[in-house]
């Protein structure tokens, strides 16, 4: 298993400054009670844990290839008495091997810029979505890295790897039967796209 390019987990302290209310963000992206969710590349659960609170009692499958981050996520889930999150150690390139039931939402936050074989990855994502499922991509806007500062430091992936919403939409739509149904601005530096199956 190999990590996608430039997808190390940010430090929780500056990540928390950038995303002070992850639950509110997830609700803006359309998450609601009863949605079954897979978070692809969940890290230590910065989004997976609030997602689990929102969708409970439906499950959140939290997929990552990093054992240490998944252990941290499990510890936080215990502390916060969240019991509807299931960690899955695996490579996102083989998502369908790790998620057996179709999901309402596949969330992919802050990592699409690093995916090597996009067609292969997107085919896997599409295959785990329920018929009316949504693929939600959150990512950094294609601003110069020197301009995306948090706590006084430039943050996020290198400028040359960043993909804007139009480029991301075209990549996903060309590779799958999904189409953009919503674009959401997440100030100061992010956007989200919601994809659903074409009618
Ligand atoms: C930048 S972090 C984002 C974490 C979380 N989504 C967030 O936004 O807070 C990217 C995560 O993707 C994971 N990752 C990278 N490549 C992966 C792969 N091929 N399969 C599964 N997880 C992967 C990394 O271990 C890391 O935890």
CSV table of N, CA and C in Angstrom, one decimal, residues 28-197:
chain,number,residue,atom,x,y,z
A,28,UNK,N,-23.4,21.4,5.9
A,28,UNK,CA,-23.5,22.2,4.6
A,28,UNK,C,-23.3,21.4,3.4
A,29,UNK,N,-22.5,20.3,3.5
A,29,UNK,CA,-22.2,19.4,2.4
A,29,UNK,C,-23.3,18.4,2.2
A,30,UNK,N,-24.3,18.5,3.1
A,30,UNK,CA,-25.5,17.6,2.8
A,30,UNK,C,-25.6,16.4,3.7
A,31,UNK,N,-24.7,16.2,4.6
A,31,UNK,CA,-24.8,15.0,5.5
A,31,UNK,C,-26.0,15.1,6.5
A,32,UNK,N,-26.7,14.1,6.6
A,32,UNK,CA,-27.8,14.1,7.6
A,32,UNK,C,-28.1,12.7,8.2
A,33,UNK,N,-28.9,12.7,9.2
A,33,UNK,CA,-29.2,11.5,10.0
A,33,UNK,C,-29.5,10.4,9.1
A,34,UNK,N,-28.9,9.2,9.3
A,34,UNK,CA,-29.3,8.0,8.5
A,34,UNK,C,-28.5,7.8,7.3
A,35,UNK,N,-27.6,8.8,6.9
A,35,UNK,CA,-26.7,8.5,5.7
A,35,UNK,C,-25.6,7.5,6.1
A,36,UNK,N,-25.4,6.5,5.3
A,36,UNK,CA,-24.3,5.7,5.5
A,36,UNK,C,-23.1,6.3,4.8
A,37,UNK,N,-21.9,6.4,5.5
A,37,UNK,CA,-20.8,7.2,4.9
A,37,UNK,C,-19.6,6.3,4.9
A,38,UNK,N,-18.8,6.5,3.8
A,38,UNK,CA,-17.4,6.1,3.9
A,38,UNK,C,-16.5,7.3,3.8
A,39,UNK,N,-15.6,7.5,4.7
A,39,UNK,CA,-14.6,8.6,4.5
A,39,UNK,C,-13.3,7.9,4.0
A,40,UNK,N,-12.9,8.3,2.8
A,40,UNK,CA,-11.7,7.7,2.2
A,40,UNK,C,-10.5,8.6,2.6
A,41,UNK,N,-9.5,8.0,3.2
A,41,UNK,CA,-8.4,8.8,3.7
A,41,UNK,C,-8.8,9.6,4.9
A,42,UNK,N,-9.3,8.9,5.9
A,42,UNK,CA,-10.0,9.6,7.1
A,42,UNK,C,-9.0,10.2,8.1
A,43,UNK,N,-7.7,9.8,8.0
A,43,UNK,CA,-6.7,10.3,9.0
A,43,UNK,C,-7.1,9.9,10.4
A,44,UNK,N,-7.0,10.8,11.3
A,44,UNK,CA,-7.4,10.5,12.7
A,44,UNK,C,-8.8,10.9,13.0
A,45,UNK,N,-9.6,11.2,12.0
A,45,UNK,CA,-11.1,11.3,12.2
A,45,UNK,C,-11.6,12.7,12.4
A,46,UNK,N,-10.8,13.7,11.9
A,46,UNK,CA,-11.2,15.1,12.1
A,46,UNK,C,-12.6,15.3,11.5
A,47,UNK,N,-12.9,14.6,10.4
A,47,UNK,CA,-14.2,14.7,9.8
A,47,UNK,C,-15.1,13.5,10.1
A,48,UNK,N,-14.4,12.3,10.2
A,48,UNK,CA,-15.2,11.1,10.3
A,48,UNK,C,-15.9,11.1,11.7
A,49,UNK,N,-15.3,11.6,12.7
A,49,UNK,CA,-16.0,11.6,14.0
A,49,UNK,C,-17.2,12.5,14.1
A,50,UNK,N,-17.1,13.8,13.6
A,50,UNK,CA,-18.4,14.6,13.6
A,50,UNK,C,-19.4,14.0,12.6
A,51,UNK,N,-18.9,13.4,11.5
A,51,UNK,CA,-19.8,12.7,10.5
A,51,UNK,C,-20.6,11.6,11.3
A,52,UNK,N,-19.9,10.9,12.1
A,52,UNK,CA,-20.6,9.8,12.8
A,52,UNK,C,-21.7,10.3,13.7
A,53,UNK,N,-21.4,11.5,14.4
A,53,UNK,CA,-22.4,12.1,15.2
A,53,UNK,C,-23.7,12.5,14.4
A,54,UNK,N,-23.4,13.0,13.3
A,54,UNK,CA,-24.5,13.5,12.4
A,54,UNK,C,-25.4,12.4,11.9
A,55,UNK,N,-24.8,11.3,11.4
A,55,UNK,CA,-25.5,10.3,10.7
A,55,UNK,C,-26.1,9.2,11.6
A,56,UNK,N,-25.6,9.2,12.9
A,56,UNK,CA,-26.0,8.1,13.8
A,56,UNK,C,-27.5,7.9,13.8
A,57,UNK,N,-27.9,6.6,13.8
A,57,UNK,CA,-27.2,5.4,14.1
A,57,UNK,C,-26.6,4.7,12.8
A,58,UNK,N,-26.7,5.4,11.7
A,58,UNK,CA,-26.0,4.8,10.5
A,58,UNK,C,-24.5,4.8,10.7
A,59,UNK,N,-23.8,3.8,10.0
A,59,UNK,CA,-22.4,3.7,10.2
A,59,UNK,C,-21.5,4.7,9.3
A,60,UNK,N,-20.4,5.0,9.9
A,60,UNK,CA,-19.3,5.7,9.1
A,60,UNK,C,-18.1,4.7,9.0
A,61,UNK,N,-17.8,4.3,7.7
A,61,UNK,CA,-16.6,3.5,7.5
A,61,UNK,C,-15.4,4.4,7.3
A,62,UNK,N,-14.4,4.4,8.2
A,62,UNK,CA,-13.3,5.3,8.1
A,62,UNK,C,-12.1,4.5,7.6
A,63,UNK,N,-11.8,4.8,6.3
A,63,UNK,CA,-10.7,4.1,5.6
A,63,UNK,C,-9.4,4.9,5.5
A,64,UNK,N,-8.3,4.2,5.9
A,64,UNK,CA,-7.0,4.9,5.8
A,64,UNK,C,-6.0,3.7,5.8
A,65,UNK,N,-4.8,4.0,5.2
A,65,UNK,CA,-3.8,3.0,5.2
A,65,UNK,C,-2.8,3.1,6.4
A,66,UNK,N,-3.1,4.1,7.2
A,66,UNK,CA,-2.1,4.4,8.3
A,66,UNK,C,-2.7,3.9,9.6
A,67,UNK,N,-2.1,2.8,10.1
A,67,UNK,CA,-2.5,2.2,11.4
A,67,UNK,C,-2.5,3.1,12.6
A,68,UNK,N,-1.5,3.9,12.6
A,68,UNK,CA,-1.3,4.8,13.8
A,68,UNK,C,-2.5,5.8,13.8
A,69,UNK,N,-2.9,6.4,12.7
A,69,UNK,CA,-4.0,7.3,12.6
A,69,UNK,C,-5.3,6.7,13.0
A,70,UNK,N,-5.5,5.4,12.5
A,70,UNK,CA,-6.7,4.7,12.8
A,70,UNK,C,-6.8,4.4,14.3
A,71,UNK,N,-5.7,4.1,14.9
A,71,UNK,CA,-5.7,3.8,16.3
A,71,UNK,C,-6.1,5.1,17.1
A,72,UNK,N,-5.5,6.2,16.6
A,72,UNK,CA,-5.9,7.5,17.3
A,72,UNK,C,-7.4,7.8,17.1
A,73,UNK,N,-7.9,7.5,15.9
A,73,UNK,CA,-9.3,7.7,15.7
A,73,UNK,C,-10.2,6.8,16.6
A,74,UNK,N,-9.8,5.6,16.8
A,74,UNK,CA,-10.5,4.7,17.7
A,74,UNK,C,-10.5,5.2,19.1
A,75,UNK,N,-9.3,5.7,19.5
A,75,UNK,CA,-9.2,6.2,20.9
A,75,UNK,C,-10.1,7.4,21.1
A,76,UNK,N,-10.1,8.3,20.1
A,76,UNK,CA,-11.0,9.5,20.2
A,76,UNK,C,-12.5,9.1,20.2
A,77,UNK,N,-12.8,8.1,19.4
A,77,UNK,CA,-14.2,7.6,19.3
A,77,UNK,C,-14.6,7.1,20.7
A,78,UNK,N,-13.7,6.3,21.3
A,78,UNK,CA,-14.0,5.8,22.6
A,78,UNK,C,-14.3,6.9,23.6
A,79,UNK,N,-13.3,7.9,23.6
A,79,UNK,CA,-13.4,9.0,24.5
A,79,UNK,C,-14.7,9.8,24.4
A,80,UNK,N,-15.1,9.9,23.1
A,80,UNK,CA,-16.3,10.7,22.8
A,80,UNK,C,-17.6,9.8,22.8
A,81,UNK,N,-17.4,8.6,23.1
A,81,UNK,CA,-18.6,7.6,23.1
A,81,UNK,C,-19.3,7.6,21.8
A,82,UNK,N,-18.5,7.5,20.8
A,82,UNK,CA,-19.1,7.4,19.4
A,82,UNK,C,-19.0,5.9,19.0
A,83,UNK,N,-20.1,5.2,18.8
A,83,UNK,CA,-20.0,3.8,18.5
A,83,UNK,C,-20.4,3.4,17.1
A,84,UNK,N,-20.6,4.3,16.2
A,84,UNK,CA,-21.1,4.0,14.9
A,84,UNK,C,-20.0,4.3,13.8
A,85,UNK,N,-18.7,4.3,14.3
A,85,UNK,CA,-17.6,4.5,13.3
A,85,UNK,C,-16.8,3.2,13.3
A,86,UNK,N,-16.6,2.7,12.1
A,86,UNK,CA,-15.8,1.5,12.0
A,86,UNK,C,-14.5,1.8,11.2
A,87,UNK,N,-13.4,1.6,11.8
A,87,UNK,CA,-12.1,1.8,11.0
A,87,UNK,C,-11.8,0.7,10.1
A,88,UNK,N,-11.3,1.0,9.0
A,88,UNK,CA,-10.9,0.0,8.0
A,88,UNK,C,-9.5,0.3,7.5
A,89,UNK,N,-8.5,-0.6,7.7
A,89,UNK,CA,-7.2,-0.3,7.2
A,89,UNK,C,-7.1,-0.8,5.8
A,90,UNK,N,-6.9,0.1,4.8
A,90,UNK,CA,-6.8,-0.4,3.5
A,90,UNK,C,-6.5,0.7,2.5
A,91,UNK,N,-6.2,0.3,1.3
A,91,UNK,CA,-5.8,1.3,0.3
A,91,UNK,C,-7.0,1.8,-0.5
A,92,UNK,N,-7.2,3.1,-0.6
A,92,UNK,CA,-8.3,3.6,-1.3
A,92,UNK,C,-8.4,3.1,-2.8
A,93,UNK,N,-7.3,2.7,-3.3
A,93,UNK,CA,-7.3,2.2,-4.7
A,93,UNK,C,-8.1,0.8,-4.8
A,94,UNK,N,-8.3,0.2,-3.6
A,94,UNK,CA,-9.1,-1.0,-3.6
A,94,UNK,C,-10.3,-0.9,-2.7
A,95,UNK,N,-10.9,0.2,-2.8
A,95,UNK,CA,-12.0,0.6,-1.9
A,95,UNK,C,-13.1,-0.5,-1.8
A,96,UNK,N,-13.5,-1.0,-3.0
A,96,UNK,CA,-14.6,-2.0,-3.0
A,96,UNK,C,-14.3,-3.2,-2.3
A,97,UNK,N,-13.0,-3.5,-2.1
A,97,UNK,CA,-12.7,-4.7,-1.3
A,97,UNK,C,-12.9,-4.5,0.2
A,98,UNK,N,-13.0,-3.2,0.6
A,98,UNK,CA,-13.1,-2.9,2.0
A,98,UNK,C,-14.5,-2.4,2.4
A,99,UNK,N,-15.4,-2.1,1.5
A,99,UNK,CA,-16.7,-1.6,1.8
A,99,UNK,C,-17.7,-2.5,1.1
A,100,UNK,N,-18.4,-3.3,1.8
A,100,UNK,CA,-19.2,-4.4,1.2
A,100,UNK,C,-20.6,-3.9,0.8
A,101,UNK,N,-21.2,-3.0,1.7
A,101,UNK,CA,-22.5,-2.5,1.4
A,101,UNK,C,-22.5,-1.1,0.7
A,102,UNK,N,-23.4,-0.8,-0.2
A,102,UNK,CA,-23.3,0.5,-0.9
A,102,UNK,C,-23.6,1.6,0.2
A,103,UNK,N,-22.9,2.8,-0.1
A,103,UNK,CA,-23.0,3.9,0.9
A,103,UNK,C,-23.8,5.0,0.2
A,104,UNK,N,-24.4,5.9,1.1
A,104,UNK,CA,-25.1,7.1,0.7
A,104,UNK,C,-24.1,8.2,0.3
A,105,UNK,N,-23.0,8.2,1.1
A,105,UNK,CA,-22.0,9.3,0.9
A,105,UNK,C,-20.6,8.7,0.9
A,106,UNK,N,-19.8,9.1,-0.1
A,106,UNK,CA,-18.3,8.8,-0.1
A,106,UNK,C,-17.7,10.1,0.0
A,107,UNK,N,-17.0,10.4,1.1
A,107,UNK,CA,-16.4,11.7,1.4
A,107,UNK,C,-14.9,11.5,1.1
A,108,UNK,N,-14.3,12.5,0.3
A,108,UNK,CA,-12.9,12.4,0.1
A,108,UNK,C,-12.3,13.9,0.3
A,109,UNK,N,-11.7,14.1,1.4
A,109,UNK,CA,-11.3,15.4,1.8
A,109,UNK,C,-9.8,15.6,1.8
A,110,UNK,N,-9.4,16.6,1.1
A,110,UNK,CA,-8.0,17.1,1.1
A,110,UNK,C,-7.0,16.0,0.6
A,111,UNK,N,-7.4,15.3,-0.4
A,111,UNK,CA,-6.4,14.3,-0.9
A,111,UNK,C,-6.5,14.1,-2.4
A,112,UNK,N,-7.6,14.5,-3.1
A,112,UNK,CA,-7.7,14.2,-4.5
A,112,UNK,C,-6.5,14.7,-5.4
A,113,UNK,N,-5.9,15.8,-5.0
A,113,UNK,CA,-4.7,16.3,-5.7
A,113,UNK,C,-3.6,15.3,-5.8
A,114,UNK,N,-3.6,14.3,-4.8
A,114,UNK,CA,-2.5,13.4,-4.8
A,114,UNK,C,-2.7,12.0,-5.5
A,115,UNK,N,-3.9,11.8,-6.0
A,115,UNK,CA,-4.2,10.5,-6.5
A,115,UNK,C,-3.5,10.3,-7.8
A,116,UNK,N,-2.8,9.1,-7.9
A,116,UNK,CA,-2.0,8.8,-9.1
A,116,UNK,C,-2.8,8.4,-10.3
A,117,UNK,N,-3.5,7.2,-10.1
A,117,UNK,CA,-4.3,6.7,-11.2
A,117,UNK,C,-5.8,7.1,-10.9
A,118,UNK,N,-6.2,8.2,-11.5
A,118,UNK,CA,-7.5,8.7,-11.1
A,118,UNK,C,-8.6,7.9,-11.6
A,119,UNK,N,-8.5,7.4,-12.8
A,119,UNK,CA,-9.6,6.6,-13.4
A,119,UNK,C,-9.8,5.3,-12.6
A,120,UNK,N,-8.7,4.7,-12.2
A,120,UNK,CA,-8.9,3.4,-11.4
A,120,UNK,C,-9.5,3.8,-10.0
A,121,UNK,N,-9.1,4.8,-9.4
A,121,UNK,CA,-9.6,5.2,-8.1
A,121,UNK,C,-11.1,5.6,-8.2
A,122,UNK,N,-11.4,6.4,-9.2
A,122,UNK,CA,-12.8,6.8,-9.4
A,122,UNK,C,-13.8,5.7,-9.7
A,123,UNK,N,-13.3,4.7,-10.4
A,123,UNK,CA,-14.1,3.5,-10.7
A,123,UNK,C,-14.4,2.8,-9.4
A,124,UNK,N,-13.5,2.7,-8.5
A,124,UNK,CA,-13.7,2.1,-7.2
A,124,UNK,C,-14.7,2.9,-6.4
A,125,UNK,N,-14.6,4.2,-6.4
A,125,UNK,CA,-15.5,5.1,-5.6
A,125,UNK,C,-16.9,4.9,-6.2
A,126,UNK,N,-17.1,4.9,-7.5
A,126,UNK,CA,-18.4,4.8,-8.0
A,126,UNK,C,-19.0,3.5,-7.7
A,127,UNK,N,-18.2,2.4,-7.6
A,127,UNK,CA,-18.7,1.1,-7.4
A,127,UNK,C,-19.3,0.9,-6.0
A,128,UNK,N,-18.9,1.8,-5.0
A,128,UNK,CA,-19.4,1.6,-3.6
A,128,UNK,C,-20.6,2.5,-3.3
A,129,UNK,N,-21.0,3.3,-4.3
A,129,UNK,CA,-22.1,4.3,-4.1
A,129,UNK,C,-23.4,3.6,-4.3
A,130,UNK,N,-24.4,3.9,-3.4
A,130,UNK,CA,-25.8,3.4,-3.6
A,130,UNK,C,-26.3,4.2,-4.9
A,131,UNK,N,-27.4,3.7,-5.4
A,131,UNK,CA,-27.9,4.3,-6.7
A,131,UNK,C,-28.1,5.8,-6.6
A,132,UNK,N,-28.6,6.2,-5.4
A,132,UNK,CA,-28.7,7.7,-5.2
A,132,UNK,C,-27.6,8.3,-4.3
A,133,UNK,N,-26.5,7.6,-4.3
A,133,UNK,CA,-25.4,8.0,-3.5
A,133,UNK,C,-24.7,9.3,-4.0
A,134,UNK,N,-24.0,9.9,-3.1
A,134,UNK,CA,-23.2,11.2,-3.4
A,134,UNK,C,-21.7,11.0,-3.2
A,135,UNK,N,-20.9,11.5,-4.1
A,135,UNK,CA,-19.5,11.5,-3.9
A,135,UNK,C,-19.1,13.0,-3.6
A,136,UNK,N,-18.6,13.2,-2.4
A,136,UNK,CA,-18.3,14.6,-2.0
A,136,UNK,C,-16.8,14.8,-1.9
A,137,UNK,N,-16.3,15.7,-2.8
A,137,UNK,CA,-14.9,16.0,-2.8
A,137,UNK,C,-14.6,17.4,-2.2
A,138,UNK,N,-13.8,17.4,-1.2
A,138,UNK,CA,-13.4,18.7,-0.6
A,138,UNK,C,-11.9,18.9,-0.9
A,139,UNK,N,-11.5,20.1,-1.3
A,139,UNK,CA,-10.1,20.3,-1.6
A,139,UNK,C,-9.7,21.7,-1.5
A,140,UNK,N,-8.4,21.9,-1.5
A,140,UNK,CA,-7.8,23.3,-1.5
A,140,UNK,C,-8.0,23.9,-2.8
A,141,UNK,N,-8.3,25.2,-2.8
A,141,UNK,CA,-8.4,25.9,-4.1
A,141,UNK,C,-7.0,26.1,-4.7
A,142,UNK,N,-7.0,26.3,-6.0
A,142,UNK,CA,-5.7,26.3,-6.7
A,142,UNK,C,-5.1,27.7,-6.6
A,143,UNK,N,-4.9,28.1,-5.3
A,143,UNK,CA,-4.2,29.4,-5.0
A,143,UNK,C,-2.7,29.1,-4.8
A,144,UNK,N,-1.8,30.1,-5.0
A,144,UNK,CA,-0.4,29.8,-4.7
A,144,UNK,C,-0.3,29.4,-3.2
A,145,UNK,N,0.5,28.4,-2.9
A,145,UNK,CA,0.6,28.0,-1.5
A,145,UNK,C,1.0,29.1,-0.6
A,146,UNK,N,1.8,30.1,-1.1
A,146,UNK,CA,2.3,31.2,-0.3
A,146,UNK,C,1.1,32.0,0.2
A,147,UNK,N,0.0,31.9,-0.4
A,147,UNK,CA,-1.2,32.7,0.0
A,147,UNK,C,-2.2,31.9,0.9
A,148,UNK,N,-2.0,30.6,1.0
A,148,UNK,CA,-2.9,29.9,1.9
A,148,UNK,C,-2.3,29.7,3.2
A,149,UNK,N,-2.2,30.7,4.0
A,149,UNK,CA,-1.5,30.7,5.3
A,149,UNK,C,-2.5,30.4,6.4
A,150,UNK,N,-2.1,29.6,7.4
A,150,UNK,CA,-2.8,29.4,8.6
A,150,UNK,C,-1.8,29.5,9.8
A,151,UNK,N,-2.2,30.2,10.8
A,151,UNK,CA,-1.3,30.4,12.0
A,151,UNK,C,0.1,30.9,11.5
A,152,UNK,N,0.1,31.8,10.5
A,152,UNK,CA,1.3,32.4,10.0
A,152,UNK,C,2.2,31.6,9.1
A,153,UNK,N,1.8,30.5,8.7
A,153,UNK,CA,2.6,29.6,7.8
A,153,UNK,C,1.9,29.2,6.5
A,154,UNK,N,2.5,29.2,5.4
A,154,UNK,CA,1.9,28.6,4.2
A,154,UNK,C,1.5,27.2,4.4
A,155,UNK,N,0.3,26.7,4.0
A,155,UNK,CA,-0.2,25.4,4.3
A,155,UNK,C,-0.8,24.8,3.0
A,156,UNK,N,-1.0,23.5,3.1
A,156,UNK,CA,-1.6,22.8,2.0
A,156,UNK,C,-0.7,22.2,1.0
A,157,UNK,N,-1.2,21.5,0.0
A,157,UNK,CA,-0.3,20.9,-1.0
A,157,UNK,C,0.4,21.9,-1.8
A,158,UNK,N,1.5,21.4,-2.5
A,158,UNK,CA,2.3,22.4,-3.4
A,158,UNK,C,1.4,23.0,-4.4
A,159,UNK,N,1.7,24.2,-4.8
A,159,UNK,CA,0.8,24.9,-5.7
A,159,UNK,C,0.6,24.1,-7.0
A,160,UNK,N,1.6,23.5,-7.5
A,160,UNK,CA,1.5,22.8,-8.8
A,160,UNK,C,0.6,21.6,-8.8
A,161,UNK,N,0.3,21.0,-7.6
A,161,UNK,CA,-0.5,19.8,-7.5
A,161,UNK,C,-2.0,20.2,-7.4
A,162,UNK,N,-2.3,21.5,-7.1
A,162,UNK,CA,-3.7,21.8,-6.7
A,162,UNK,C,-4.6,21.8,-7.9
A,163,UNK,N,-5.8,21.3,-7.7
A,163,UNK,CA,-6.8,21.2,-8.7
A,163,UNK,C,-8.0,22.1,-8.4
A,164,UNK,N,-8.5,22.9,-9.3
A,164,UNK,CA,-9.6,23.7,-9.1
A,164,UNK,C,-10.9,22.9,-9.2
A,165,UNK,N,-12.1,23.5,-8.9
A,165,UNK,CA,-13.3,22.8,-9.0
A,165,UNK,C,-13.6,22.4,-10.4
A,166,UNK,N,-13.3,23.3,-11.4
A,166,UNK,CA,-13.7,22.9,-12.8
A,166,UNK,C,-12.9,21.7,-13.3
A,167,UNK,N,-11.6,21.7,-12.9
A,167,UNK,CA,-10.7,20.6,-13.3
A,167,UNK,C,-11.1,19.3,-12.6
A,168,UNK,N,-11.4,19.4,-11.4
A,168,UNK,CA,-11.8,18.2,-10.6
A,168,UNK,C,-13.1,17.7,-11.2
A,169,UNK,N,-14.1,18.6,-11.5
A,169,UNK,CA,-15.4,18.1,-12.0
A,169,UNK,C,-15.2,17.4,-13.4
A,170,UNK,N,-14.3,18.0,-14.2
A,170,UNK,CA,-14.1,17.4,-15.5
A,170,UNK,C,-13.4,16.0,-15.4
A,171,UNK,N,-12.5,15.8,-14.5
A,171,UNK,CA,-11.8,14.5,-14.3
A,171,UNK,C,-12.8,13.5,-13.8
A,172,UNK,N,-13.7,13.9,-12.8
A,172,UNK,CA,-14.6,12.9,-12.3
A,172,UNK,C,-15.7,12.6,-13.4
A,173,UNK,N,-16.2,13.6,-14.0
A,173,UNK,CA,-17.3,13.3,-15.0
A,173,UNK,C,-16.8,12.5,-16.2
A,174,UNK,N,-15.5,12.7,-16.6
A,174,UNK,CA,-15.0,11.9,-17.7
A,174,UNK,C,-14.7,10.5,-17.3
A,175,UNK,N,-14.5,10.2,-16.1
A,175,UNK,CA,-14.1,8.9,-15.7
A,175,UNK,C,-15.3,8.0,-15.2
A,176,UNK,N,-16.4,8.7,-14.9
A,176,UNK,CA,-17.5,8.0,-14.2
A,176,UNK,C,-18.8,8.3,-14.9
A,177,UNK,N,-19.9,7.7,-14.3
A,177,UNK,CA,-21.3,8.1,-14.7
A,177,UNK,C,-21.8,9.2,-13.7
A,178,UNK,N,-20.9,9.9,-13.0
A,178,UNK,CA,-21.3,10.9,-12.1
A,178,UNK,C,-21.3,12.3,-12.7
A,179,UNK,N,-22.1,13.2,-12.1
A,179,UNK,CA,-22.1,14.6,-12.6
A,179,UNK,C,-22.2,15.5,-11.4
A,180,UNK,N,-21.7,16.7,-11.5
A,180,UNK,CA,-21.7,17.6,-10.4
A,180,UNK,C,-23.2,18.1,-10.2
A,181,UNK,N,-23.6,18.0,-8.9
A,181,UNK,CA,-24.9,18.6,-8.6
A,181,UNK,C,-24.9,19.7,-7.7
A,182,UNK,N,-23.7,20.0,-7.1
A,182,UNK,CA,-23.6,21.2,-6.2
A,182,UNK,C,-22.1,21.5,-6.1
A,183,UNK,N,-21.8,22.8,-6.0
A,183,UNK,CA,-20.5,23.3,-5.7
A,183,UNK,C,-20.6,24.3,-4.5
A,184,UNK,N,-19.8,24.0,-3.5
A,184,UNK,CA,-20.0,24.8,-2.3
A,184,UNK,C,-18.6,25.5,-2.0
A,185,UNK,N,-18.7,26.8,-1.7
A,185,UNK,CA,-17.5,27.5,-1.3
A,185,UNK,C,-17.3,27.3,0.2
A,186,UNK,N,-16.0,26.9,0.6
A,186,UNK,CA,-15.7,26.8,2.0
A,186,UNK,C,-14.6,27.7,2.4
A,187,UNK,N,-14.9,29.0,2.7
A,187,UNK,CA,-13.8,29.9,3.0
A,187,UNK,C,-12.9,29.4,4.2
A,188,UNK,N,-11.7,29.8,4.2
A,188,UNK,CA,-11.1,30.8,3.3
A,188,UNK,C,-10.4,30.1,2.1
A,189,UNK,N,-10.1,28.8,2.1
A,189,UNK,CA,-9.3,28.3,1.0
A,189,UNK,C,-9.8,27.1,0.3
A,190,UNK,N,-11.0,26.6,0.6
A,190,UNK,CA,-11.5,25.3,0.1
A,190,UNK,C,-12.8,25.4,-0.7
A,191,UNK,N,-13.0,24.4,-1.4
A,191,UNK,CA,-14.3,24.2,-2.1
A,191,UNK,C,-14.7,22.8,-1.9
A,192,UNK,N,-16.0,22.5,-2.2
A,192,UNK,CA,-16.5,21.1,-2.2
A,192,UNK,C,-17.3,21.0,-3.5
A,193,UNK,N,-17.3,19.7,-4.0
A,193,UNK,CA,-18.2,19.4,-5.1
A,193,UNK,C,-18.9,18.1,-4.7
A,194,UNK,N,-20.2,18.1,-5.0
A,194,UNK,CA,-21.1,17.0,-4.8
A,194,UNK,C,-21.4,16.4,-6.2
A,195,UNK,N,-21.1,15.0,-6.3
A,195,UNK,CA,-21.4,14.3,-7.6
A,195,UNK,C,-22.5,13.3,-7.3
A,196,UNK,N,-23.4,13.2,-8.3
A,196,UNK,CA,-24.4,12.1,-8.2
A,196,UNK,C,-24.5,11.4,-9.6
A,197,UNK,N,-25.1,10.3,-9.6
A,197,UNK,CA,-25.2,9.6,-10.9
A,197,UNK,C,-26.1,10.4,-11.9
